[in-house]
Structure formats: C-alpha cells, structure tokens
Amino acid sequence: MTMQALTPDELRLLAEAGGAAPSLHNSQPWAFWPTPDARGLCLSADPQRSVPLTDPDGRALHISLGAALFNLRLAALHLGREPAVRLLPHASDPHLVAVLDLSQPGADPQPYGRDLYRAITQRHSSRQPFANRDVPEAVLGELMAAAVDEGVVLSALEEDGVRRVLSLTAQAERRTDADLARMAETRSWLRVEQPATDGIPQAALGPQDHEAHVPMRSFTGRPSSDAAHSQRFEALPQLATLTTRADLPADWLRAGQAMQRVWLLATVEGVRVSVLHQAVEWPDTRWGLRDPAEGPGHVQLVLRIGYGPPGSATPRRPVAQTLDLSGMRNTSEGGEP
Ligand SMILES: Cc1cc2nc3c(=O)[nH]c(=O)nc-3n(C[C@H](O)[C@H](O)[C@H](O)COP(=O)(O)O)c2cc1C
C-alpha cells in the first residue's frame, strides 16, 4: 500500500520535529521541503548558517543535520509512515544531505521501545552542575546499544579516560578563549538581550566550574575564577565519546543521528546531557581524544551525562522559515515512488 501525499499540516509537524534538534551554537543549519510527489521530505544544509571558524569542514554542521534527521525519522513514525532514508543522494549536491521516502506505512510507531518522539520537546542541553551520582551500568548499556544500532560507538569512559578527556578539553578551551576571531564568532551566537529565534539565550548558559576541572564552554569568555558566575561541579563527571570508523560527511550524519537517539533515550531515563565539543574543534586535541585501546576511529563528540536540572528551552526558527512549501524543487529524488 502506498500512502497518500503528505498534507501541509503533516509537513509542518515533520519540520517542527526536525527543527527541534540540537545544533552547534543553536545555529539550526537546515532547510526542509517536500519531494515533488509530496510523499517524502528533503533535508538540506543551509550554508548561510554555518559557523566557519569553529567548524571549517562542516563536521559539526553535519552532526546537527544528523540530529534533525533522527527527529524526522521519529516524526514520520508518529505519522504512521516508515522512513526510508537515503543519505547524500547526489554527489553533485552536497547540501542535500538526505531524502526520506515516506510513501510506505510504518509497521511499529515506537521501534525503539520508548516514546522518543515525545522526548523531542523535553530534551535540552543541561549546562548546570550534576549530582555526584553514578549513571547505572544498565542505563549506560542501553545508551551504548542505541548508538551501535545507528552504526556509531558510544564509549562510557572510565576514570583515566575522563581525566584525559577533561585535560584535552581544558587545553582546547584555553586555546579557543585566546583566539579573538573564534571568540567573536561564538559571541555572535549569544542572544543575551533581545528575544531571538536562534542562538543561545542567557537562561540556557550555565556557570563555570569553580574548581575548573569540568571545562564547560565559556560562551562569554568569562574565566572560571569569576566567583559570581561559578559553582562547584560534580567531582568526576561521567563522560562518553561518540566514535565513527571513517570521518566523511556520511559518518558525521550517522554520528548526529546516534547522538540524538542517545540524548532522547537519556531524556526518557531522566538523565541529563551536555556537549563538550571544544577538544574536537582542534586537530591535535581531537586526535588525543581517541582511546588507543579501542582501535582506530574518529571521535565526533564528547557528551557529559548525569543527574541534574533539565536545562532550559532554547528558541527555534518558525517553521515558515525552515519549510519551503512554495513548490516542487527541481530534484529528481522526490519523484521516485
Ligand atoms: C555538534 C554540536 C556541538 C556542540 N557543542 C557544544 C559545546 O561545546 N558546549 C555546549 O555547551 N553546548 C554545545 N552544543 C549544544 C548546543 O549549544 C545546543 O544544542 C543548542 O544551543 C540548542 O540547545 P538545546 O540543546 O538545549 O536544544 C553542541 C551541539 C552540537 C550539535
């Protein structure tokens, strides 16, 4: 059975879900439009929303798009449609990162065992200190299995690994802080005074670690010794890395889908997540993130996971700006059944 064309309301629901994904500095570098037969959806990068000094290769941009893609898959299932995804369908159009064929009915609206669709709006970055409470092995195991299902390895780090990654992150954070152009770029995504539809609002920023052992990204360039804006963080954070075999755009998209699936599952479990991306942004510190015992691979993300406040919601661009319903774009992809 082939499903009906998607209605404008269904397309808006899809774009709303895709657009709720996390992205570097809340840059939201995506655009959506229906395939010409309206039984599918195209997901494209919006190069105007890249963060070029911090992310010169577009790696983080693709991770953000991968996260949006996982949300689109969940929304499609919610609409009773099976998402059949083709990544990077045209070598000649690298901005078109995925085409979802949604023409077939979905067999199971919740194939991941949990209501991850509902968690889309409950998930936030939590940059607050976490409690000194271990994440149970069983939960870590579930998160690792979810990543593997997406073709990505999630490694929950032991104490040695945590200390190594914290030290590399602190090193990268210092380097970024001293780089005036990068800091100006980061600050350009802060939205502390005016209401906005992108970027990071004041309420979503967290304190710095008073003892400077959890190097949270300082979006403002404020040092951790600034007592008014620092707090004591958990003694030994639980960190996890997401690693892919190769380091190409398709791997970045897979890493983004895995990150989002892990993050939503964590949200359902009451576990909070924040991203510590600084060390991935410099080639030498990124290289050091690899655990030699784990064999070859490319670390794409460092996640800090634990128990604490949920974090606050950040704004999103209205669907009218991200979803183009104006007509069928000139792509041969959408016409296929
Ligand atoms: C690739 C990537 C890198 C990120 N790096 C950081 C980071 O280094 N520090 C941080 O606090 N948040 C980081 N974030 C989280 C984003 O700032 C966050 O997703 C965005 O502001 C939207 O907020 P939300 O996650 O609460 O929806 C990153 C997110 C992505 C996808």
mmCIF file of C-alpha atoms and ligand atoms in Angstrom:
data_model
loop_
_atom_site.group_PDB
_atom_site.id
_atom_site.type_symbol
_atom_site.label_atom_id
_atom_site.label_comp_id
_atom_site.label_asym_id
_atom_site.label_seq_id
_atom_site.Cartn_x
_atom_site.Cartn_y
_atom_site.Cartn_z
ATOM 1 C CA MET A 1 0.000 0.000 0.000
ATOM 2 C CA THR A 2 1.288 3.437 -0.921
ATOM 3 C CA MET A 3 0.387 6.245 1.459
ATOM 4 C CA GLN A 4 -1.328 9.484 0.434
ATOM 5 C CA ALA A 5 0.671 12.633 -0.205
ATOM 6 C CA LEU A 6 1.697 14.417 2.988
ATOM 7 C CA THR A 7 -0.656 17.259 3.939
ATOM 8 C CA PRO A 8 0.736 20.721 4.760
ATOM 9 C CA ASP A 9 -0.019 20.040 8.453
ATOM 10 C CA GLU A 10 1.928 16.772 8.356
ATOM 11 C CA LEU A 11 4.827 18.512 6.608
ATOM 12 C CA ARG A 12 4.783 21.200 9.298
ATOM 13 C CA LEU A 13 4.814 18.550 12.044
ATOM 14 C CA LEU A 14 7.853 16.952 10.403
ATOM 15 C CA ALA A 15 9.706 20.264 10.032
ATOM 16 C CA GLU A 16 8.855 21.234 13.620
ATOM 17 C CA ALA A 17 10.344 17.971 14.889
ATOM 18 C CA GLY A 18 13.450 18.248 12.687
ATOM 19 C CA GLY A 19 13.982 21.844 13.738
ATOM 20 C CA ALA A 20 13.873 20.971 17.457
ATOM 21 C CA ALA A 21 17.228 19.173 17.153
ATOM 22 C CA PRO A 22 20.355 20.409 18.912
ATOM 23 C CA SER A 23 22.923 22.234 16.774
ATOM 24 C CA LEU A 24 26.279 23.917 17.246
ATOM 25 C CA HIS A 25 25.517 27.284 18.943
ATOM 26 C CA ASN A 26 21.836 26.691 18.073
ATOM 27 C CA SER A 27 22.683 27.677 14.503
ATOM 28 C CA GLN A 28 19.880 25.459 13.095
ATOM 29 C CA PRO A 29 21.616 24.941 9.733
ATOM 30 C CA TRP A 30 18.730 23.137 7.986
ATOM 31 C CA ALA A 31 16.017 23.509 5.394
ATOM 32 C CA PHE A 32 13.158 21.129 4.553
ATOM 33 C CA TRP A 33 10.885 20.739 1.550
ATOM 34 C CA PRO A 34 8.578 18.036 0.246
ATOM 35 C CA THR A 35 9.605 15.763 -2.591
ATOM 36 C CA PRO A 36 7.693 16.546 -5.823
ATOM 37 C CA ASP A 37 5.134 13.788 -5.160
ATOM 38 C CA ALA A 38 4.797 15.033 -1.540
ATOM 39 C CA ARG A 39 5.255 11.506 -0.227
ATOM 40 C CA GLY A 40 8.645 12.331 1.156
ATOM 41 C CA LEU A 41 10.854 15.069 2.524
ATOM 42 C CA CYS A 42 14.219 16.534 1.568
ATOM 43 C CA LEU A 43 16.653 17.698 4.239
ATOM 44 C CA SER A 44 19.249 20.197 3.155
ATOM 45 C CA ALA A 45 22.076 22.102 4.807
ATOM 46 C CA ASP A 46 21.681 25.863 4.970
ATOM 47 C CA PRO A 47 25.244 27.046 4.326
ATOM 48 C CA GLN A 48 24.313 30.601 5.403
ATOM 49 C CA ARG A 49 24.014 29.229 8.941
ATOM 50 C CA SER A 50 27.453 27.626 9.171
ATOM 51 C CA VAL A 51 29.969 28.523 11.892
ATOM 52 C CA PRO A 52 33.094 28.701 9.712
ATOM 53 C CA LEU A 53 35.934 29.410 12.167
ATOM 54 C CA THR A 54 34.824 26.866 14.760
ATOM 55 C CA ASP A 55 33.662 24.310 12.197
ATOM 56 C CA PRO A 56 35.666 24.871 8.986
ATOM 57 C CA ASP A 57 34.912 21.432 7.473
ATOM 58 C CA GLY A 58 31.197 21.474 8.281
ATOM 59 C CA ARG A 59 31.603 18.420 10.531
ATOM 60 C CA ALA A 60 29.529 19.857 13.386
ATOM 61 C CA LEU A 61 27.031 21.176 10.827
ATOM 62 C CA HIS A 62 26.501 17.629 9.551
ATOM 63 C CA ILE A 63 26.191 16.305 13.108
ATOM 64 C CA SER A 64 23.441 18.881 13.699
ATOM 65 C CA LEU A 65 21.734 17.809 10.455
ATOM 66 C CA GLY A 66 22.033 14.169 11.519
ATOM 67 C CA ALA A 67 20.241 15.019 14.771
ATOM 68 C CA ALA A 68 17.480 16.748 12.774
ATOM 69 C CA LEU A 69 17.263 13.644 10.566
ATOM 70 C CA PHE A 70 16.737 11.350 13.563
ATOM 71 C CA ASN A 71 13.895 13.616 14.738
ATOM 72 C CA LEU A 72 12.379 13.472 11.230
ATOM 73 C CA ARG A 73 12.504 9.669 11.375
ATOM 74 C CA LEU A 74 10.650 9.735 14.705
ATOM 75 C CA ALA A 75 8.058 12.189 13.419
ATOM 76 C CA ALA A 76 7.484 10.045 10.325
ATOM 77 C CA LEU A 77 6.843 7.003 12.538
ATOM 78 C CA HIS A 78 4.495 9.140 14.639
ATOM 79 C CA LEU A 79 2.552 9.858 11.424
ATOM 80 C CA GLY A 80 2.340 6.122 10.706
ATOM 81 C CA ARG A 81 4.917 6.221 7.910
ATOM 82 C CA GLU A 82 8.067 4.152 7.549
ATOM 83 C CA PRO A 83 11.059 6.431 6.892
ATOM 84 C CA ALA A 84 13.315 5.074 4.142
ATOM 85 C CA VAL A 85 16.351 7.330 4.209
ATOM 86 C CA ARG A 86 18.924 7.941 1.512
ATOM 87 C CA LEU A 87 21.939 9.863 2.790
ATOM 88 C CA LEU A 88 23.706 12.258 0.423
ATOM 89 C CA PRO A 89 21.804 11.008 -2.638
ATOM 90 C CA HIS A 90 23.606 13.290 -5.125
ATOM 91 C CA ALA A 91 27.384 13.648 -5.187
ATOM 92 C CA SER A 92 26.831 16.820 -7.232
ATOM 93 C CA ASP A 93 24.674 18.425 -4.487
ATOM 94 C CA PRO A 94 26.455 18.023 -1.135
ATOM 95 C CA HIS A 95 23.949 20.345 0.566
ATOM 96 C CA LEU A 96 21.131 17.852 0.029
ATOM 97 C CA VAL A 97 22.046 15.572 2.943
ATOM 98 C CA ALA A 98 19.051 13.224 2.995
ATOM 99 C CA VAL A 99 15.852 12.316 1.212
ATOM 100 C CA LEU A 100 13.216 10.497 3.231
ATOM 101 C CA ASP A 101 10.786 8.358 1.271
ATOM 102 C CA LEU A 102 7.648 8.305 3.442
ATOM 103 C CA SER A 103 5.358 6.525 0.990
ATOM 104 C CA GLN A 104 5.052 3.271 2.937
ATOM 105 C CA PRO A 105 3.040 2.668 6.133
ATOM 106 C CA GLY A 106 5.035 2.182 9.312
ATOM 107 C CA ALA A 107 4.910 -1.211 10.973
ATOM 108 C CA ASP A 108 5.702 -0.043 14.508
ATOM 109 C CA PRO A 109 5.281 3.576 15.699
ATOM 110 C CA GLN A 110 7.802 3.019 18.536
ATOM 111 C CA PRO A 111 10.509 0.673 17.247
ATOM 112 C CA TYR A 112 12.966 1.924 19.890
ATOM 113 C CA GLY A 113 10.913 0.620 22.808
ATOM 114 C CA ARG A 114 10.340 4.108 24.270
ATOM 115 C CA ASP A 115 8.369 7.158 23.273
ATOM 116 C CA LEU A 116 11.337 9.051 21.883
ATOM 117 C CA TYR A 117 9.046 11.283 19.786
ATOM 118 C CA ARG A 118 7.551 12.790 22.952
ATOM 119 C CA ALA A 119 11.050 13.375 24.326
ATOM 120 C CA ILE A 120 11.933 15.657 21.385
ATOM 121 C CA THR A 121 10.461 18.721 23.129
ATOM 122 C CA GLN A 122 11.655 17.631 26.597
ATOM 123 C CA ARG A 123 15.346 17.328 25.617
ATOM 124 C CA HIS A 124 17.606 20.290 26.403
ATOM 125 C CA SER A 125 21.310 20.899 26.929
ATOM 126 C CA SER A 126 21.909 20.993 30.684
ATOM 127 C CA ARG A 127 24.989 23.090 31.437
ATOM 128 C CA GLN A 128 24.372 23.067 35.186
ATOM 129 C CA PRO A 129 26.428 21.077 37.731
ATOM 130 C CA PHE A 130 25.269 17.473 38.066
ATOM 131 C CA ALA A 131 24.873 15.451 41.260
ATOM 132 C CA ASN A 132 27.640 13.162 42.482
ATOM 133 C CA ARG A 133 25.578 10.152 41.484
ATOM 134 C CA ASP A 134 26.628 7.411 39.067
ATOM 135 C CA VAL A 135 24.620 6.687 35.957
ATOM 136 C CA PRO A 136 23.710 2.996 36.389
ATOM 137 C CA GLU A 137 25.525 0.477 34.194
ATOM 138 C CA ALA A 138 22.198 -0.699 32.808
ATOM 139 C CA VAL A 139 21.355 2.802 31.545
ATOM 140 C CA LEU A 140 24.839 3.247 30.059
ATOM 141 C CA GLY A 141 24.434 -0.131 28.376
ATOM 142 C CA GLU A 142 21.128 0.955 26.829
ATOM 143 C CA LEU A 143 22.659 4.181 25.526
ATOM 144 C CA MET A 144 25.616 2.270 24.040
ATOM 145 C CA ALA A 145 23.303 -0.232 22.336
ATOM 146 C CA ALA A 146 21.260 2.628 20.837
ATOM 147 C CA ALA A 147 24.410 4.185 19.330
ATOM 148 C CA VAL A 148 25.585 0.852 17.905
ATOM 149 C CA ASP A 149 22.198 0.488 16.248
ATOM 150 C CA GLU A 150 22.981 3.728 14.409
ATOM 151 C CA GLY A 151 26.416 2.450 13.353
ATOM 152 C CA VAL A 152 28.345 4.532 15.896
ATOM 153 C CA VAL A 153 30.318 3.550 19.007
ATOM 154 C CA LEU A 154 29.411 5.234 22.310
ATOM 155 C CA SER A 155 32.146 4.625 24.890
ATOM 156 C CA ALA A 156 31.394 5.399 28.546
ATOM 157 C CA LEU A 157 34.798 6.480 29.868
ATOM 158 C CA GLU A 158 36.442 5.104 32.996
ATOM 159 C CA GLU A 159 38.224 7.460 35.397
ATOM 160 C CA ASP A 160 41.530 7.533 33.449
ATOM 161 C CA GLY A 161 39.738 8.317 30.222
ATOM 162 C CA VAL A 162 37.625 11.010 31.879
ATOM 163 C CA ARG A 163 40.741 12.744 33.241
ATOM 164 C CA ARG A 164 42.469 12.551 29.843
ATOM 165 C CA VAL A 165 39.434 14.000 28.019
ATOM 166 C CA LEU A 166 38.910 16.745 30.642
ATOM 167 C CA SER A 167 42.534 17.793 30.302
ATOM 168 C CA LEU A 168 42.321 17.923 26.480
ATOM 169 C CA THR A 169 39.038 19.848 26.702
ATOM 170 C CA ALA A 170 40.580 22.389 29.094
ATOM 171 C CA GLN A 171 43.550 22.785 26.756
ATOM 172 C CA ALA A 172 41.250 23.355 23.763
ATOM 173 C CA GLU A 173 39.037 25.734 25.753
ATOM 174 C CA ARG A 174 42.078 27.873 26.684
ATOM 175 C CA ARG A 175 43.181 27.952 23.067
ATOM 176 C CA THR A 176 39.727 28.951 21.859
ATOM 177 C CA ASP A 177 39.479 31.639 24.565
ATOM 178 C CA ALA A 178 42.742 33.157 23.339
ATOM 179 C CA ASP A 179 41.574 33.152 19.711
ATOM 180 C CA LEU A 180 39.890 36.536 19.308
ATOM 181 C CA ALA A 181 38.251 35.710 15.967
ATOM 182 C CA ARG A 182 36.769 32.430 17.213
ATOM 183 C CA MET A 183 35.529 34.025 20.416
ATOM 184 C CA ALA A 184 33.903 36.810 18.392
ATOM 185 C CA GLU A 185 32.213 34.161 16.251
ATOM 186 C CA THR A 186 30.963 32.309 19.345
ATOM 187 C CA ARG A 187 29.728 35.526 20.961
ATOM 188 C CA SER A 188 27.861 36.388 17.769
ATOM 189 C CA TRP A 189 25.556 33.420 18.562
ATOM 190 C CA LEU A 190 24.777 34.690 22.086
ATOM 191 C CA ARG A 191 21.351 36.260 22.444
ATOM 192 C CA VAL A 192 21.544 37.808 25.893
ATOM 193 C CA GLU A 193 19.486 40.927 25.397
ATOM 194 C CA GLN A 194 16.931 40.560 22.655
ATOM 195 C CA PRO A 195 14.465 37.714 22.123
ATOM 196 C CA ALA A 196 15.566 35.688 19.107
ATOM 197 C CA THR A 197 14.760 32.600 17.084
ATOM 198 C CA ASP A 198 18.274 31.153 17.064
ATOM 199 C CA GLY A 199 21.485 31.298 19.112
ATOM 200 C CA ILE A 200 21.875 30.787 22.839
ATOM 201 C CA PRO A 201 19.826 32.829 25.312
ATOM 202 C CA GLN A 202 21.141 33.875 28.722
ATOM 203 C CA ALA A 203 18.866 31.386 30.513
ATOM 204 C CA ALA A 204 20.496 28.436 28.733
ATOM 205 C CA LEU A 205 24.039 29.380 29.751
ATOM 206 C CA GLY A 206 25.429 27.621 32.779
ATOM 207 C CA PRO A 207 28.019 28.570 35.385
ATOM 208 C CA GLN A 208 31.714 27.792 35.062
ATOM 209 C CA ASP A 209 33.193 25.148 37.353
ATOM 210 C CA HIS A 210 34.590 26.919 40.420
ATOM 211 C CA GLU A 211 37.416 24.403 40.614
ATOM 212 C CA ALA A 212 37.941 24.500 36.841
ATOM 213 C CA HIS A 213 38.050 20.724 36.462
ATOM 214 C CA VAL A 214 34.929 20.474 34.281
ATOM 215 C CA PRO A 215 35.784 22.841 31.420
ATOM 216 C CA MET A 216 32.342 23.957 30.266
ATOM 217 C CA ARG A 217 32.451 26.115 27.152
ATOM 218 C CA SER A 218 32.728 29.750 28.148
ATOM 219 C CA PHE A 219 30.488 31.393 25.592
ATOM 220 C CA THR A 220 31.249 34.794 27.109
ATOM 221 C CA GLY A 221 34.987 34.365 27.639
ATOM 222 C CA ARG A 222 34.458 34.688 31.398
ATOM 223 C CA PRO A 223 37.117 32.869 33.471
ATOM 224 C CA SER A 224 36.087 30.143 35.936
ATOM 225 C CA SER A 225 37.630 32.181 38.779
ATOM 226 C CA ASP A 226 34.775 34.696 38.354
ATOM 227 C CA ALA A 227 33.036 33.774 41.627
ATOM 228 C CA ALA A 228 29.700 35.364 40.715
ATOM 229 C CA HIS A 229 29.329 33.009 37.750
ATOM 230 C CA SER A 230 30.980 29.839 39.023
ATOM 231 C CA GLN A 231 29.723 26.856 41.005
ATOM 232 C CA ARG A 232 31.080 23.549 42.210
ATOM 233 C CA PHE A 233 30.538 20.813 39.605
ATOM 234 C CA GLU A 234 30.387 17.047 40.120
ATOM 235 C CA ALA A 235 33.700 15.586 41.337
ATOM 236 C CA LEU A 236 34.139 13.119 38.497
ATOM 237 C CA PRO A 237 31.794 13.696 35.549
ATOM 238 C CA GLN A 238 30.555 10.744 33.525
ATOM 239 C CA LEU A 239 31.831 11.367 30.008
ATOM 240 C CA ALA A 240 31.150 9.387 26.871
ATOM 241 C CA THR A 241 32.598 9.693 23.379
ATOM 242 C CA LEU A 242 30.854 9.004 20.083
ATOM 243 C CA THR A 243 33.258 7.494 17.555
ATOM 244 C CA THR A 244 32.886 6.625 13.886
ATOM 245 C CA ARG A 245 35.086 4.408 11.746
ATOM 246 C CA ALA A 246 35.686 6.970 8.993
ATOM 247 C CA ASP A 247 35.469 10.748 9.001
ATOM 248 C CA LEU A 248 33.353 11.718 5.994
ATOM 249 C CA PRO A 249 30.041 13.613 5.765
ATOM 250 C CA ALA A 250 28.038 10.354 5.884
ATOM 251 C CA ASP A 251 29.851 9.414 9.135
ATOM 252 C CA TRP A 252 29.066 12.836 10.600
ATOM 253 C CA LEU A 253 25.394 12.392 9.694
ATOM 254 C CA ARG A 254 25.408 8.965 11.370
ATOM 255 C CA ALA A 255 27.078 10.437 14.455
ATOM 256 C CA GLY A 256 24.355 13.104 14.624
ATOM 257 C CA GLN A 257 21.577 10.526 14.412
ATOM 258 C CA ALA A 258 23.268 8.433 17.111
ATOM 259 C CA MET A 259 23.791 11.495 19.348
ATOM 260 C CA GLN A 260 20.137 12.421 19.099
ATOM 261 C CA ARG A 261 18.890 8.879 19.714
ATOM 262 C CA VAL A 262 21.165 8.561 22.756
ATOM 263 C CA TRP A 263 20.164 12.021 24.036
ATOM 264 C CA LEU A 264 16.425 11.339 23.675
ATOM 265 C CA LEU A 265 16.752 7.958 25.356
ATOM 266 C CA ALA A 266 18.703 9.599 28.180
ATOM 267 C CA THR A 267 15.915 12.196 28.467
ATOM 268 C CA VAL A 268 13.301 9.443 28.851
ATOM 269 C CA GLU A 269 15.511 7.922 31.577
ATOM 270 C CA GLY A 270 15.735 11.266 33.445
ATOM 271 C CA VAL A 271 19.442 11.526 32.574
ATOM 272 C CA ARG A 272 20.762 14.959 31.508
ATOM 273 C CA VAL A 273 23.284 15.624 28.776
ATOM 274 C CA SER A 274 25.548 18.450 27.703
ATOM 275 C CA VAL A 275 28.074 18.522 24.897
ATOM 276 C CA LEU A 276 31.774 19.251 25.474
ATOM 277 C CA HIS A 277 32.878 19.857 21.910
ATOM 278 C CA GLN A 278 35.921 22.076 22.380
ATOM 279 C CA ALA A 279 38.606 19.372 22.056
ATOM 280 C CA VAL A 280 37.031 18.066 18.836
ATOM 281 C CA GLU A 281 37.496 21.512 17.272
ATOM 282 C CA TRP A 282 41.336 21.409 17.187
ATOM 283 C CA PRO A 283 43.041 18.605 15.203
ATOM 284 C CA ASP A 284 45.685 17.748 17.817
ATOM 285 C CA THR A 285 43.374 17.659 20.841
ATOM 286 C CA ARG A 286 40.838 15.738 18.760
ATOM 287 C CA TRP A 287 43.497 13.151 17.959
ATOM 288 C CA GLY A 288 44.279 12.817 21.658
ATOM 289 C CA LEU A 289 40.631 12.014 22.442
ATOM 290 C CA ARG A 290 40.977 8.609 20.794
ATOM 291 C CA ASP A 291 41.306 5.731 23.195
ATOM 292 C CA PRO A 292 44.193 3.686 21.722
ATOM 293 C CA ALA A 293 42.764 0.554 23.374
ATOM 294 C CA GLU A 294 39.568 0.919 21.324
ATOM 295 C CA GLY A 295 41.394 0.671 17.980
ATOM 296 C CA PRO A 296 41.047 3.034 15.016
ATOM 297 C CA GLY A 297 38.258 5.559 14.868
ATOM 298 C CA HIS A 298 37.394 9.245 14.829
ATOM 299 C CA VAL A 299 35.894 10.885 17.898
ATOM 300 C CA GLN A 300 32.974 13.078 16.815
ATOM 301 C CA LEU A 301 31.559 14.219 20.144
ATOM 302 C CA VAL A 302 32.119 14.217 23.876
ATOM 303 C CA LEU A 303 28.968 14.007 25.982
ATOM 304 C CA ARG A 304 28.717 14.737 29.699
ATOM 305 C CA ILE A 305 25.868 12.773 31.220
ATOM 306 C CA GLY A 306 24.396 12.692 34.698
ATOM 307 C CA TYR A 307 21.632 13.818 37.011
ATOM 308 C CA GLY A 308 20.738 17.467 37.466
ATOM 309 C CA PRO A 309 18.426 20.239 36.290
ATOM 310 C CA PRO A 310 16.836 19.621 32.880
ATOM 311 C CA GLY A 311 18.257 22.774 31.251
ATOM 312 C CA SER A 312 16.085 25.428 29.707
ATOM 313 C CA ALA A 313 14.457 25.564 26.306
ATOM 314 C CA THR A 314 16.212 27.475 23.544
ATOM 315 C CA PRO A 315 14.343 29.224 20.728
ATOM 316 C CA ARG A 316 13.796 27.811 17.259
ATOM 317 C CA ARG A 317 13.151 29.472 13.928
ATOM 318 C CA PRO A 318 9.474 29.333 12.914
ATOM 319 C CA VAL A 319 8.581 26.513 10.532
ATOM 320 C CA ALA A 320 7.618 29.123 7.919
ATOM 321 C CA GLN A 321 11.353 29.893 7.668
ATOM 322 C CA THR A 322 12.644 26.312 7.537
ATOM 323 C CA LEU A 323 9.980 24.534 5.473
ATOM 324 C CA ASP A 324 9.586 25.513 1.843
ATOM 325 C CA LEU A 325 6.118 24.660 0.581
ATOM 326 C CA SER A 326 6.316 27.021 -2.347
ATOM 327 C CA GLY A 327 6.506 24.348 -4.970
ATOM 328 C CA MET A 328 8.348 21.282 -6.001
ATOM 329 C CA ARG A 329 12.052 21.915 -6.114
ATOM 330 C CA ASN A 330 13.976 20.734 -9.077
ATOM 331 C CA THR A 331 15.302 17.485 -7.621
ATOM 332 C CA SER A 332 14.921 14.166 -9.365
ATOM 333 C CA GLU A 333 14.906 12.454 -5.959
ATOM 334 C CA GLY A 334 11.390 13.185 -4.885
ATOM 335 C CA GLY A 335 9.591 11.869 -7.894
ATOM 336 C CA GLU A 336 10.526 8.298 -7.222
ATOM 337 C CA PRO A 337 7.930 6.079 -5.547
HETATM 338 C C1 LIG B 1 27.892 19.483 17.128
HETATM 339 C C2 LIG B 1 27.461 20.180 18.405
HETATM 340 C C3 LIG B 1 28.406 20.762 19.233
HETATM 341 C C4 LIG B 1 28.018 21.382 20.425
HETATM 342 N N1 LIG B 1 28.979 21.892 21.260
HETATM 343 C C5 LIG B 1 28.635 22.396 22.459
HETATM 344 C C6 LIG B 1 29.635 22.813 23.396
HETATM 345 O O1 LIG B 1 30.832 22.689 23.169
HETATM 346 N N2 LIG B 1 29.219 23.312 24.575
HETATM 347 C C7 LIG B 1 27.894 23.435 24.898
HETATM 348 O O2 LIG B 1 27.578 23.899 25.985
HETATM 349 N N3 LIG B 1 26.918 23.041 24.030
HETATM 350 C C8 LIG B 1 27.263 22.525 22.829
HETATM 351 N N4 LIG B 1 26.301 22.070 21.968
HETATM 352 C C9 LIG B 1 24.880 22.196 22.329
HETATM 353 C C10 LIG B 1 24.210 23.362 21.569
HETATM 354 O O3 LIG B 1 24.708 24.605 22.008
HETATM 355 C C11 LIG B 1 22.711 23.251 21.794
HETATM 356 O O4 LIG B 1 22.244 22.062 21.214
HETATM 357 C C12 LIG B 1 21.925 24.414 21.202
HETATM 358 O O5 LIG B 1 22.265 25.611 21.832
HETATM 359 C C13 LIG B 1 20.410 24.187 21.319
HETATM 360 O O6 LIG B 1 20.060 23.979 22.673
HETATM 361 P P1 LIG B 1 19.324 22.665 23.185
HETATM 362 O O7 LIG B 1 20.305 21.520 23.027
HETATM 363 O O8 LIG B 1 19.004 22.924 24.605
HETATM 364 O O9 LIG B 1 18.126 22.448 22.321
HETATM 365 C C14 LIG B 1 26.650 21.444 20.775
HETATM 366 C C15 LIG B 1 25.695 20.844 19.940
HETATM 367 C C16 LIG B 1 26.082 20.214 18.770
HETATM 368 C C17 LIG B 1 25.042 19.556 17.901
#
